[in-house]
PDB file as gemmi writes it, atoms N, CA and C in Angstrom:
CRYST1    1.000    1.000    1.000  90.00  90.00  90.00 P 1                      
ATOM      1  N   MET A   1    -133.267 125.846   2.111  1.00  0.00           N  
ATOM      2  CA  MET A   1    -132.087 126.075   1.221  1.00  0.00           C  
ATOM      3  C   MET A   1    -131.229 127.133   2.174  1.00  0.00           C  
ATOM      4  N   SER A   2    -130.045 127.120   2.242  1.00  0.00           N  
ATOM      5  CA  SER A   2    -129.183 128.273   2.497  1.00  0.00           C  
ATOM      6  C   SER A   2    -127.807 128.194   1.812  1.00  0.00           C  
ATOM      7  N   ALA A   3    -127.245 129.107   2.114  1.00  0.00           N  
ATOM      8  CA  ALA A   3    -125.868 129.298   1.256  1.00  0.00           C  
ATOM      9  C   ALA A   3    -125.006 129.702   2.500  1.00  0.00           C  
ATOM     10  N   GLU A   4    -123.698 129.258   2.392  1.00  0.00           N  
ATOM     11  CA  GLU A   4    -122.658 129.661   3.050  1.00  0.00           C  
ATOM     12  C   GLU A   4    -121.646 130.729   2.664  1.00  0.00           C  
ATOM     13  N   CYS A   5    -121.548 131.768   3.284  1.00  0.00           N  
ATOM     14  CA  CYS A   5    -120.542 132.916   3.200  1.00  0.00           C  
ATOM     15  C   CYS A   5    -119.312 132.708   4.091  1.00  0.00           C  
ATOM     16  N   SER A   6    -118.349 132.656   3.029  1.00  0.00           N  
ATOM     17  CA  SER A   6    -116.905 132.293   3.614  1.00  0.00           C  
ATOM     18  C   SER A   6    -116.373 133.477   4.459  1.00  0.00           C  
ATOM     19  N   SER A   7    -115.480 133.019   5.442  1.00  0.00           N  
ATOM     20  CA  SER A   7    -114.911 134.330   5.902  1.00  0.00           C  
ATOM     21  C   SER A   7    -113.951 135.221   4.856  1.00  0.00           C  
ATOM     22  N   TYR A   8    -113.741 136.178   5.559  1.00  0.00           N  
ATOM     23  CA  TYR A   8    -113.059 137.318   4.622  1.00  0.00           C  
ATOM     24  C   TYR A   8    -112.455 138.530   5.400  1.00  0.00           C  
ATOM     25  N   LEU A   9    -111.668 139.394   4.618  1.00  0.00           N  
ATOM     26  CA  LEU A   9    -111.010 140.537   5.384  1.00  0.00           C  
ATOM     27  C   LEU A   9    -111.856 141.754   4.571  1.00  0.00           C  
ATOM     28  N   ASN A  10    -112.387 142.437   5.598  1.00  0.00           N  
ATOM     29  CA  ASN A  10    -113.327 143.586   5.212  1.00  0.00           C  
ATOM     30  C   ASN A  10    -112.305 144.650   4.858  1.00  0.00           C  
ATOM     31  N   VAL A  11    -112.935 145.869   4.577  1.00  0.00           N  
ATOM     32  CA  VAL A  11    -112.259 146.857   4.380  1.00  0.00           C  
ATOM     33  C   VAL A  11    -110.946 147.401   5.072  1.00  0.00           C  
ATOM     34  N   ASP A  12    -111.225 147.310   6.441  1.00  0.00           N  
ATOM     35  CA  ASP A  12    -110.142 147.701   7.269  1.00  0.00           C  
ATOM     36  C   ASP A  12    -109.290 146.541   7.483  1.00  0.00           C  
ATOM     37  N   LYS A  13    -109.324 145.436   6.878  1.00  0.00           N  
ATOM     38  CA  LYS A  13    -108.557 144.383   6.755  1.00  0.00           C  
ATOM     39  C   LYS A  13    -108.629 143.486   8.186  1.00  0.00           C  
ATOM     40  N   VAL A  14    -110.035 143.321   8.662  1.00  0.00           N  
ATOM     41  CA  VAL A  14    -110.174 142.686   9.699  1.00  0.00           C  
ATOM     42  C   VAL A  14    -110.958 141.480   9.365  1.00  0.00           C  
ATOM     43  N   LEU A  15    -110.390 140.278   9.860  1.00  0.00           N  
ATOM     44  CA  LEU A  15    -110.854 138.936   9.499  1.00  0.00           C  
ATOM     45  C   LEU A  15    -112.462 138.961   9.741  1.00  0.00           C  
ATOM     46  N   VAL A  16    -113.479 138.573   9.304  1.00  0.00           N  
ATOM     47  CA  VAL A  16    -114.820 138.518   9.437  1.00  0.00           C  
ATOM     48  C   VAL A  16    -115.212 136.876   9.411  1.00  0.00           C  
ATOM     49  N   SER A  17    -115.567 136.353  10.059  1.00  0.00           N  
ATOM     50  CA  SER A  17    -115.954 134.848  10.122  1.00  0.00           C  
ATOM     51  C   SER A  17    -116.946 134.663   9.252  1.00  0.00           C  
ATOM     52  N   GLY A  18    -116.815 133.238   8.537  1.00  0.00           N  
ATOM     53  CA  GLY A  18    -118.008 132.918   7.815  1.00  0.00           C  
ATOM     54  C   GLY A  18    -119.331 132.794   8.396  1.00  0.00           C  
ATOM     55  N   PHE A  19    -120.453 132.721   7.845  1.00  0.00           N  
ATOM     56  CA  PHE A  19    -121.860 132.614   8.101  1.00  0.00           C  
ATOM     57  C   PHE A  19    -122.451 132.038   7.160  1.00  0.00           C  
ATOM     58  N   SER A  20    -123.743 131.516   7.638  1.00  0.00           N  
ATOM     59  CA  SER A  20    -124.679 130.782   6.778  1.00  0.00           C  
ATOM     60  C   SER A  20    -126.128 131.667   6.508  1.00  0.00           C  
ATOM     61  N   CYS A  21    -126.663 131.691   5.400  1.00  0.00           N  
ATOM     62  CA  CYS A  21    -127.648 132.380   5.161  1.00  0.00           C  
ATOM     63  C   CYS A  21    -128.855 131.384   4.981  1.00  0.00           C  
ATOM     64  N   PRO A  22    -129.946 132.097   5.480  1.00  0.00           N  
ATOM     65  CA  PRO A  22    -130.498 133.303   6.120  1.00  0.00           C  
ATOM     66  C   PRO A  22    -129.888 133.270   7.430  1.00  0.00           C  
ATOM     67  N   ARG A  23    -129.328 134.370   7.940  1.00  0.00           N  
ATOM     68  CA  ARG A  23    -128.836 134.606   9.245  1.00  0.00           C  
ATOM     69  C   ARG A  23    -130.099 134.562  10.239  1.00  0.00           C  
ATOM     70  N   THR A  24    -129.810 134.117  11.502  1.00  0.00           N  
ATOM     71  CA  THR A  24    -130.733 134.013  12.610  1.00  0.00           C  
ATOM     72  C   THR A  24    -131.377 135.493  12.867  1.00  0.00           C  
ATOM     73  N   GLY A  25    -132.585 135.586  12.998  1.00  0.00           N  
ATOM     74  CA  GLY A  25    -133.073 136.844  13.310  1.00  0.00           C  
ATOM     75  C   GLY A  25    -133.437 137.846  11.898  1.00  0.00           C  
ATOM     76  N   GLY A  26    -132.806 137.222  10.638  1.00  0.00           N  
ATOM     77  CA  GLY A  26    -132.982 138.157   9.784  1.00  0.00           C  
ATOM     78  C   GLY A  26    -134.138 137.356   8.702  1.00  0.00           C  
ATOM     79  N   ASP A  27    -134.180 138.141   7.603  1.00  0.00           N  
ATOM     80  CA  ASP A  27    -135.059 137.915   6.602  1.00  0.00           C  
ATOM     81  C   ASP A  27    -134.951 136.491   6.004  1.00  0.00           C  
ATOM     82  N   ALA A  28    -135.983 135.687   6.156  1.00  0.00           N  
ATOM     83  CA  ALA A  28    -136.253 134.300   5.748  1.00  0.00           C  
ATOM     84  C   ALA A  28    -135.804 134.256   4.180  1.00  0.00           C  
ATOM     85  N   ARG A  29    -136.153 134.956   3.525  1.00  0.00           N  
ATOM     86  CA  ARG A  29    -135.762 135.248   2.162  1.00  0.00           C  
ATOM     87  C   ARG A  29    -134.412 135.094   1.408  1.00  0.00           C  
ATOM     88  N   ALA A  30    -133.508 135.758   2.561  1.00  0.00           N  
ATOM     89  CA  ALA A  30    -132.353 135.996   2.265  1.00  0.00           C  
ATOM     90  C   ALA A  30    -131.288 134.777   2.107  1.00  0.00           C  
ATOM     91  N   VAL A  31    -131.509 134.074   1.435  1.00  0.00           N  
ATOM     92  CA  VAL A  31    -130.913 132.541   1.532  1.00  0.00           C  
ATOM     93  C   VAL A  31    -129.653 132.644   0.550  1.00  0.00           C  
ATOM     94  N   TYR A  32    -129.108 133.843  -0.083  1.00  0.00           N  
ATOM     95  CA  TYR A  32    -127.859 133.505  -0.922  1.00  0.00           C  
ATOM     96  C   TYR A  32    -126.931 134.594  -0.438  1.00  0.00           C  
ATOM     97  N   CYS A  33    -125.497 134.186  -0.391  1.00  0.00           N  
ATOM     98  CA  CYS A  33    -124.438 135.043  -0.149  1.00  0.00           C  
ATOM     99  C   CYS A  33    -124.283 135.958  -1.143  1.00  0.00           C  
ATOM    100  N   CYS A  34    -124.278 137.384  -0.973  1.00  0.00           N  
ATOM    101  CA  CYS A  34    -124.148 138.462  -1.803  1.00  0.00           C  
ATOM    102  C   CYS A  34    -123.081 139.352  -1.298  1.00  0.00           C  
ATOM    103  N   GLY A  35    -122.978 140.418  -2.018  1.00  0.00           N  
ATOM    104  CA  GLY A  35    -121.908 141.434  -1.822  1.00  0.00           C  
ATOM    105  C   GLY A  35    -120.549 141.393  -2.819  1.00  0.00           C  
ATOM    106  N   PHE A  36    -119.556 141.595  -2.084  1.00  0.00           N  
ATOM    107  CA  PHE A  36    -118.029 141.541  -2.622  1.00  0.00           C  
ATOM    108  C   PHE A  36    -117.241 140.707  -2.002  1.00  0.00           C  
ATOM    109  N   GLN A  37    -115.893 140.589  -2.303  1.00  0.00           N  
ATOM    110  CA  GLN A  37    -114.911 139.772  -1.358  1.00  0.00           C  
ATOM    111  C   GLN A  37    -114.609 140.264  -0.168  1.00  0.00           C  
ATOM    112  N   ASP A  38    -114.829 141.822  -0.044  1.00  0.00           N  
ATOM    113  CA  ASP A  38    -114.696 142.481   1.389  1.00  0.00           C  
ATOM    114  C   ASP A  38    -115.836 142.735   1.945  1.00  0.00           C  
ATOM    115  N   VAL A  39    -116.919 142.720   1.423  1.00  0.00           N  
ATOM    116  CA  VAL A  39    -118.209 142.861   2.080  1.00  0.00           C  
ATOM    117  C   VAL A  39    -119.162 141.813   1.779  1.00  0.00           C  
ATOM    118  N   LYS A  40    -119.581 140.842   2.632  1.00  0.00           N  
ATOM    119  CA  LYS A  40    -120.510 139.996   2.301  1.00  0.00           C  
ATOM    120  C   LYS A  40    -121.720 140.085   3.031  1.00  0.00           C  
ATOM    121  N   TYR A  41    -122.912 139.734   2.609  1.00  0.00           N  
ATOM    122  CA  TYR A  41    -124.333 139.704   3.333  1.00  0.00           C  
ATOM    123  C   TYR A  41    -125.097 138.912   2.920  1.00  0.00           C  
ATOM    124  N   CYS A  42    -126.338 138.785   3.299  1.00  0.00           N  
ATOM    125  CA  CYS A  42    -127.466 137.633   2.825  1.00  0.00           C  
ATOM    126  C   CYS A  42    -128.377 138.283   2.050  1.00  0.00           C  
ATOM    127  N   CYS A  43    -128.887 138.081   1.059  1.00  0.00           N  
ATOM    128  CA  CYS A  43    -129.629 138.546   0.106  1.00  0.00           C  
ATOM    129  C   CYS A  43    -130.710 137.602  -0.679  1.00  0.00           C  
ATOM    130  N   ASP A  44    -131.733 137.931  -1.376  1.00  0.00           N  
ATOM    131  CA  ASP A  44    -132.595 137.045  -1.808  1.00  0.00           C  
ATOM    132  C   ASP A  44    -132.334 137.084  -3.481  1.00  0.00           C  
ATOM    133  N   ASP A  45    -131.015 137.401  -4.039  1.00  0.00           N  
ATOM    134  CA  ASP A  45    -130.948 137.556  -5.467  1.00  0.00           C  
ATOM    135  C   ASP A  45    -129.623 136.589  -5.407  1.00  0.00           C  
ATOM    136  N   PRO A  46    -129.858 135.453  -6.420  1.00  0.00           N  
ATOM    137  CA  PRO A  46    -128.844 134.540  -6.698  1.00  0.00           C  
ATOM    138  C   PRO A  46    -127.533 135.028  -7.186  1.00  0.00           C  
ATOM    139  N   HIS A  47    -127.735 136.437  -8.051  1.00  0.00           N  
ATOM    140  CA  HIS A  47    -126.818 137.017  -8.938  1.00  0.00           C  
ATOM    141  C   HIS A  47    -125.968 138.121  -8.284  1.00  0.00           C  
ATOM    142  N   SER A  48    -126.185 138.273  -7.126  1.00  0.00           N  
ATOM    143  CA  SER A  48    -125.581 139.640  -6.398  1.00  0.00           C  
ATOM    144  C   SER A  48    -124.409 139.230  -5.791  1.00  0.00           C  
ATOM    145  N   PHE A  49    -123.501 138.145  -6.160  1.00  0.00           N  
ATOM    146  CA  PHE A  49    -122.240 138.297  -5.440  1.00  0.00           C  
ATOM    147  C   PHE A  49    -120.933 138.565  -6.649  1.00  0.00           C  
ATOM    148  N   PHE A  50    -120.271 139.750  -6.249  1.00  0.00           N  
ATOM    149  CA  PHE A  50    -119.380 139.953  -7.240  1.00  0.00           C  
ATOM    150  C   PHE A  50    -117.837 139.533  -7.060  1.00  0.00           C  
ATOM    151  N   PRO A  51    -116.994 139.023  -7.577  1.00  0.00           N  
ATOM    152  CA  PRO A  51    -115.987 138.433  -7.063  1.00  0.00           C  
ATOM    153  C   PRO A  51    -114.488 139.502  -7.208  1.00  0.00           C  
ATOM    154  N   TYR A  52    -114.949 140.754  -6.818  1.00  0.00           N  
ATOM    155  CA  TYR A  52    -113.770 141.805  -6.760  1.00  0.00           C  
ATOM    156  C   TYR A  52    -114.188 142.607  -5.342  1.00  0.00           C  
ATOM    157  N   GLU A  53    -113.225 143.380  -5.033  1.00  0.00           N  
ATOM    158  CA  GLU A  53    -113.476 144.067  -3.843  1.00  0.00           C  
ATOM    159  C   GLU A  53    -114.147 145.411  -3.980  1.00  0.00           C  
ATOM    160  N   HIS A  54    -115.022 145.667  -2.958  1.00  0.00           N  
ATOM    161  CA  HIS A  54    -116.108 146.864  -2.945  1.00  0.00           C  
ATOM    162  C   HIS A  54    -115.448 148.146  -3.711  1.00  0.00           C  
ATOM    163  N   SER A  55    -114.005 148.396  -3.397  1.00  0.00           N  
ATOM    164  CA  SER A  55    -113.470 149.489  -4.010  1.00  0.00           C  
ATOM    165  C   SER A  55    -113.484 149.584  -5.165  1.00  0.00           C  
ATOM    166  N   TYR A  56    -113.541 148.453  -6.025  1.00  0.00           N  
ATOM    167  CA  TYR A  56    -113.590 148.467  -7.561  1.00  0.00           C  
ATOM    168  C   TYR A  56    -115.029 149.324  -7.982  1.00  0.00           C  
ATOM    169  N   MET A  57    -116.183 149.205  -7.058  1.00  0.00           N  
ATOM    170  CA  MET A  57    -117.198 150.155  -7.583  1.00  0.00           C  
ATOM    171  C   MET A  57    -116.867 151.331  -7.575  1.00  0.00           C  
ATOM    172  N   TRP A  58    -116.278 151.901  -6.623  1.00  0.00           N  
ATOM    173  CA  TRP A  58    -115.873 153.255  -6.623  1.00  0.00           C  
ATOM    174  C   TRP A  58    -115.043 153.876  -7.822  1.00  0.00           C  
ATOM    175  N   TRP A  59    -114.296 152.996  -8.255  1.00  0.00           N  
ATOM    176  CA  TRP A  59    -113.455 153.323  -9.625  1.00  0.00           C  
ATOM    177  C   TRP A  59    -114.476 153.505 -10.697  1.00  0.00           C  
ATOM    178  N   LEU A  60    -115.499 152.534 -10.752  1.00  0.00           N  
ATOM    179  CA  LEU A  60    -116.748 152.591 -11.854  1.00  0.00           C  
ATOM    180  C   LEU A  60    -117.392 153.818 -11.703  1.00  0.00           C  
ATOM    181  N   SER A  61    -117.580 154.385 -10.472  1.00  0.00           N  
ATOM    182  CA  SER A  61    -118.488 155.579 -10.149  1.00  0.00           C  
ATOM    183  C   SER A  61    -117.590 156.899 -10.677  1.00  0.00           C  
ATOM    184  N   VAL A  62    -116.172 156.738 -10.129  1.00  0.00           N  
ATOM    185  CA  VAL A  62    -115.297 157.731 -10.624  1.00  0.00           C  
ATOM    186  C   VAL A  62    -115.248 157.947 -12.210  1.00  0.00           C  
ATOM    187  N   GLY A  63    -115.094 156.922 -12.772  1.00  0.00           N  
ATOM    188  CA  GLY A  63    -115.218 156.919 -14.247  1.00  0.00           C  
ATOM    189  C   GLY A  63    -116.312 157.307 -14.643  1.00  0.00           C  
ATOM    190  N   ALA A  64    -117.245 157.033 -14.303  1.00  0.00           N  
ATOM    191  CA  ALA A  64    -118.812 157.616 -14.797  1.00  0.00           C  
ATOM    192  C   ALA A  64    -118.845 159.036 -14.594  1.00  0.00           C  
ATOM    193  N   LEU A  65    -118.392 159.565 -13.555  1.00  0.00           N  
ATOM    194  CA  LEU A  65    -118.295 161.042 -13.269  1.00  0.00           C  
ATOM    195  C   LEU A  65    -117.542 161.975 -14.061  1.00  0.00           C  
ATOM    196  N   VAL A  66    -116.399 161.308 -14.322  1.00  0.00           N  
ATOM    197  CA  VAL A  66    -115.869 161.825 -15.354  1.00  0.00           C  
ATOM    198  C   VAL A  66    -115.934 161.811 -17.040  1.00  0.00           C  
ATOM    199  N   GLY A  67    -116.738 160.716 -17.339  1.00  0.00           N  
ATOM    200  CA  GLY A  67    -117.265 160.487 -18.474  1.00  0.00           C  
ATOM    201  C   GLY A  67    -118.601 161.776 -18.660  1.00  0.00           C  
ATOM    202  N   LEU A  68    -119.329 161.682 -17.436  1.00  0.00           N  
ATOM    203  CA  LEU A  68    -120.315 162.715 -17.614  1.00  0.00           C  
ATOM    204  C   LEU A  68    -119.790 164.124 -17.605  1.00  0.00           C  
ATOM    205  N   SER A  69    -118.961 164.483 -17.003  1.00  0.00           N  
ATOM    206  CA  SER A  69    -118.254 165.541 -16.673  1.00  0.00           C  
ATOM    207  C   SER A  69    -117.764 166.240 -18.259  1.00  0.00           C  
ATOM    208  N   ILE A  70    -117.271 165.280 -18.894  1.00  0.00           N  
ATOM    209  CA  ILE A  70    -116.736 165.359 -20.152  1.00  0.00           C  
ATOM    210  C   ILE A  70    -117.852 165.927 -21.291  1.00  0.00           C  
ATOM    211  N   ALA A  71    -118.970 164.984 -21.106  1.00  0.00           N  
ATOM    212  CA  ALA A  71    -119.919 165.142 -21.901  1.00  0.00           C  
ATOM    213  C   ALA A  71    -120.728 166.392 -21.783  1.00  0.00           C  
ATOM    214  N   ALA A  72    -120.672 166.755 -20.329  1.00  0.00           N  
ATOM    215  CA  ALA A  72    -121.414 168.281 -20.149  1.00  0.00           C  
ATOM    216  C   ALA A  72    -120.536 169.169 -20.549  1.00  0.00           C  
ATOM    217  N   VAL A  73    -119.276 169.292 -20.480  1.00  0.00           N  
ATOM    218  CA  VAL A  73    -118.401 170.211 -21.000  1.00  0.00           C  
ATOM    219  C   VAL A  73    -118.608 170.445 -22.800  1.00  0.00           C  
ATOM    220  N   VAL A  74    -118.705 169.158 -23.413  1.00  0.00           N  
ATOM    221  CA  VAL A  74    -118.796 169.238 -24.848  1.00  0.00           C  
ATOM    222  C   VAL A  74    -120.600 169.703 -24.942  1.00  0.00           C  
ATOM    223  N   LEU A  75    -121.291 169.454 -24.457  1.00  0.00           N  
ATOM    224  CA  LEU A  75    -122.479 169.796 -24.575  1.00  0.00           C  
ATOM    225  C   LEU A  75    -122.489 171.454 -24.444  1.00  0.00           C  
ATOM    226  N   PHE A  76    -121.932 171.845 -23.249  1.00  0.00           N  
ATOM    227  CA  PHE A  76    -122.020 173.202 -23.041  1.00  0.00           C  
ATOM    228  C   PHE A  76    -121.140 174.148 -24.282  1.00  0.00           C  
ATOM    229  N   ALA A  77    -120.305 173.440 -24.528  1.00  0.00           N  
ATOM    230  CA  ALA A  77    -119.424 174.058 -25.643  1.00  0.00           C  
ATOM    231  C   ALA A  77    -120.414 174.189 -26.987  1.00  0.00           C  
ATOM    232  N   PHE A  78    -120.851 173.110 -27.137  1.00  0.00           N  
ATOM    233  CA  PHE A  78    -121.971 173.357 -28.361  1.00  0.00           C  
ATOM    234  C   PHE A  78    -122.956 174.125 -28.400  1.00  0.00           C  
ATOM    235  N   ILE A  79    -123.725 174.200 -27.191  1.00  0.00           N  
ATOM    236  CA  ILE A  79    -124.737 175.246 -26.912  1.00  0.00           C  
ATOM    237  C   ILE A  79    -123.971 176.700 -27.104  1.00  0.00           C  
ATOM    238  N   ILE A  80    -122.956 177.083 -26.425  1.00  0.00           N  
ATOM    239  CA  ILE A  80    -122.374 178.244 -26.653  1.00  0.00           C  
ATOM    240  C   ILE A  80    -121.863 178.667 -28.023  1.00  0.00           C  
ATOM    241  N   THR A  81    -121.505 177.781 -28.675  1.00  0.00           N  
ATOM    242  CA  THR A  81    -121.182 177.947 -30.432  1.00  0.00           C  
ATOM    243  C   THR A  81    -122.077 178.268 -30.895  1.00  0.00           C  
ATOM    244  N   VAL A  82    -123.330 177.421 -30.663  1.00  0.00           N  
ATOM    245  CA  VAL A  82    -124.824 177.888 -31.463  1.00  0.00           C  
ATOM    246  C   VAL A  82    -125.177 179.193 -31.011  1.00  0.00           C  
ATOM    247  N   CYS A  83    -125.196 179.561 -29.867  1.00  0.00           N  
ATOM    248  CA  CYS A  83    -125.386 181.005 -29.506  1.00  0.00           C  
ATOM    249  C   CYS A  83    -124.685 182.095 -30.197  1.00  0.00           C  
ATOM    250  N   VAL A  84    -123.250 181.735 -30.368  1.00  0.00           N  
ATOM    251  CA  VAL A  84    -122.475 182.561 -30.886  1.00  0.00           C  
ATOM    252  C   VAL A  84    -122.797 182.756 -32.344  1.00  0.00           C  
ATOM    253  N   LEU A  85    -122.943 181.501 -32.919  1.00  0.00           N  
ATOM    254  CA  LEU A  85    -123.182 181.892 -34.671  1.00  0.00           C  
ATOM    255  C   LEU A  85    -124.655 182.409 -34.674  1.00  0.00           C  
ATOM    256  N   CYS A  86    -125.751 182.317 -33.958  1.00  0.00           N  
ATOM    257  CA  CYS A  86    -126.768 182.934 -34.202  1.00  0.00           C  
ATOM    258  C   CYS A  86    -126.636 184.452 -33.693  1.00  0.00           C  
ATOM    259  N   TYR A  87    -125.864 184.794 -32.935  1.00  0.00           N  
ATOM    260  CA  TYR A  87    -125.633 186.031 -32.612  1.00  0.00           C  
ATOM    261  C   TYR A  87    -125.049 186.963 -34.107  1.00  0.00           C  
ATOM    262  N   LEU A  88    -123.789 186.295 -34.513  1.00  0.00           N  
ATOM    263  CA  LEU A  88    -123.155 186.691 -35.534  1.00  0.00           C  
ATOM    264  C   LEU A  88    -124.059 186.810 -36.961  1.00  0.00           C  
ATOM    265  N   PHE A  89    -124.916 185.622 -37.006  1.00  0.00           N  
ATOM    266  CA  PHE A  89    -125.997 185.896 -38.167  1.00  0.00           C  
ATOM    267  C   PHE A  89    -126.922 186.960 -38.022  1.00  0.00           C  
ATOM    268  N   ILE A  90    -127.501 187.026 -36.783  1.00  0.00           N  
ATOM    269  CA  ILE A  90    -128.434 188.095 -36.718  1.00  0.00           C  
ATOM    270  C   ILE A  90    -127.552 189.453 -36.670  1.00  0.00           C  
ATOM    271  N   SER A  91    -126.447 189.814 -36.319  1.00  0.00           N  
ATOM    272  CA  SER A  91    -125.738 191.115 -36.254  1.00  0.00           C  
ATOM    273  C   SER A  91    -125.341 191.447 -37.531  1.00  0.00           C  
ATOM    274  N   THR A  92    -124.840 190.449 -38.510  1.00  0.00           N  
ATOM    275  CA  THR A  92    -124.344 190.678 -39.868  1.00  0.00           C  
ATOM    276  C   THR A  92    -125.314 190.922 -40.610  1.00  0.00           C  
ATOM    277  N   LYS A  93    -126.830 190.878 -40.600  1.00  0.00           N  
ATOM    278  CA  LYS A  93    -127.763 191.057 -41.524  1.00  0.00           C  
ATOM    279  C   LYS A  93    -127.907 192.574 -41.778  1.00  0.00           C  
ATOM    280  N   PRO A  94    -128.144 192.954 -43.069  1.00  0.00           N  
ATOM    281  CA  PRO A  94    -128.184 194.250 -43.522  1.00  0.00           C  
ATOM    282  C   PRO A  94    -129.309 194.989 -42.407  1.00  0.00           C  
ATOM    283  N   ARG A  95    -129.132 196.154 -42.319  1.00  0.00           N  
ATOM    284  CA  ARG A  95    -130.203 196.942 -41.464  1.00  0.00           C  
ATOM    285  C   ARG A  95    -131.133 197.615 -42.474  1.00  0.00           C  
ATOM    286  N   SER A  96    -130.920 197.900 -43.449  1.00  0.00           N  
ATOM    287  CA  SER A  96    -131.699 198.576 -44.428  1.00  0.00           C  
ATOM    288  C   SER A  96    -132.848 197.685 -45.210  1.00  0.00           C  
ATOM    289  N   LYS A  97    -133.947 198.074 -44.978  1.00  0.00           N  
ATOM    290  CA  LYS A  97    -135.096 197.347 -45.849  1.00  0.00           C  
ATOM    291  C   LYS A  97    -134.678 197.470 -47.513  1.00  0.00           C  
ATOM    292  N   LEU A  98    -134.947 196.295 -47.998  1.00  0.00           N  
ATOM    293  CA  LEU A  98    -134.804 196.453 -49.516  1.00  0.00           C  
ATOM    294  C   LEU A  98    -135.943 196.929 -49.941  1.00  0.00           C  
ATOM    295  N   ASP A  99    -135.886 197.908 -50.941  1.00  0.00           N  
ATOM    296  CA  ASP A  99    -136.892 198.447 -51.955  1.00  0.00           C  
ATOM    297  C   ASP A  99    -137.628 197.461 -52.688  1.00  0.00           C  
ATOM    298  N   THR A 100    -138.967 197.142 -52.259  1.00  0.00           N  
ATOM    299  CA  THR A 100    -139.660 196.425 -52.981  1.00  0.00           C  
ATOM    300  C   THR A 100    -140.471 196.947 -54.464  1.00  0.00           C  
ATOM    301  N   GLY A 101    -140.219 198.116 -54.611  1.00  0.00           N  
ATOM    302  CA  GLY A 101    -140.740 198.760 -55.765  1.00  0.00           C  
ATOM    303  C   GLY A 101    -142.221 199.060 -55.558  1.00  0.00           C  
ATOM    304  N   LEU A 102    -142.819 198.897 -54.617  1.00  0.00           N  
ATOM    305  CA  LEU A 102    -144.070 199.365 -54.345  1.00  0.00           C  
ATOM    306  C   LEU A 102    -144.130 200.321 -53.264  1.00  0.00           C  
ATOM    307  N   SER A 103    -145.104 201.423 -53.788  1.00  0.00           N  
ATOM    308  CA  SER A 103    -145.382 202.510 -52.978  1.00  0.00           C  
ATOM    309  C   SER A 103    -146.494 202.119 -52.078  1.00  0.00           C  
ATOM    310  N   LEU A 104    -146.291 202.682 -50.780  1.00  0.00           N  
ATOM    311  CA  LEU A 104    -147.298 202.324 -49.625  1.00  0.00           C  
ATOM    312  C   LEU A 104    -148.255 203.617 -49.607  1.00  0.00           C  
ATOM    313  N   GLN A 105    -149.310 203.502 -50.339  1.00  0.00           N  
ATOM    314  CA  GLN A 105    -150.392 204.595 -50.370  1.00  0.00           C  
ATOM    315  C   GLN A 105    -151.645 204.167 -49.748  1.00  0.00           C  
ATOM    316  N   MET A 106    -152.442 204.841 -49.115  1.00  0.00           N  
ATOM    317  CA  MET A 106    -153.976 204.377 -48.588  1.00  0.00           C  
ATOM    318  C   MET A 106    -154.614 203.988 -49.876  1.00  0.00           C  
ATOM    319  N   ALA A 107    -155.200 203.370 -49.655  1.00  0.00           N  
ATOM    320  CA  ALA A 107    -156.404 202.817 -50.969  1.00  0.00           C  
ATOM    321  C   ALA A 107    -157.610 203.791 -50.815  1.00  0.00           C  
ATOM    322  N   GLY A 108    -158.115 204.185 -52.027  1.00  0.00           N  
ATOM    323  CA  GLY A 108    -159.237 204.983 -51.749  1.00  0.00           C  
ATOM    324  C   GLY A 108    -159.282 206.348 -51.987  1.00  0.00           C  
ATOM    325  N   LYS A 109    -157.989 206.851 -51.610  1.00  0.00           N  
ATOM    326  CA  LYS A 109    -157.791 208.169 -51.851  1.00  0.00           C  
ATOM    327  C   LYS A 109    -157.297 208.603 -53.036  1.00  0.00           C  
ATOM    328  N   THR A 110    -158.292 209.679 -53.402  1.00  0.00           N  
ATOM    329  CA  THR A 110    -157.819 210.264 -54.825  1.00  0.00           C  
ATOM    330  C   THR A 110    -157.741 211.478 -54.749  1.00  0.00           C  
ATOM    331  N   SER A 111    -156.533 212.006 -55.734  1.00  0.00           N  
ATOM    332  CA  SER A 111    -156.300 213.451 -55.787  1.00  0.00           C  
ATOM    333  C   SER A 111    -157.187 214.038 -56.774  1.00  0.00           C  
ATOM    334  N   CYS A 112    -157.793 215.286 -56.494  1.00  0.00           N  
ATOM    335  CA  CYS A 112    -158.373 216.143 -57.295  1.00  0.00           C  
ATOM    336  C   CYS A 112    -157.634 217.055 -58.160  1.00  0.00           C  
TER     337      CYS A 112                                                      
END                                                                             
């Protein structure tokens, strides 16, 4: 079994001629053409060819970083809000103790 990787223009816009998989001297299990439109290689997974340019993956990475950054800022703001609310709750409690009506005396002591 073998696959043909057609010729393509790489990232530097240089024409790379087509080749067949597996390549001579390469892994015998790498019988599929994998990669992107501008980066092709032989591999052993038949579902690893993506019909768009490799730079598309960088946009996915940037999008993921932006999303994670926004989530981190929201989480940080939530934590700060909780801390401020806890501080306000503790600091606004009345400092005087309530009178329970019970006097604290040592038991067993009698006055004569």
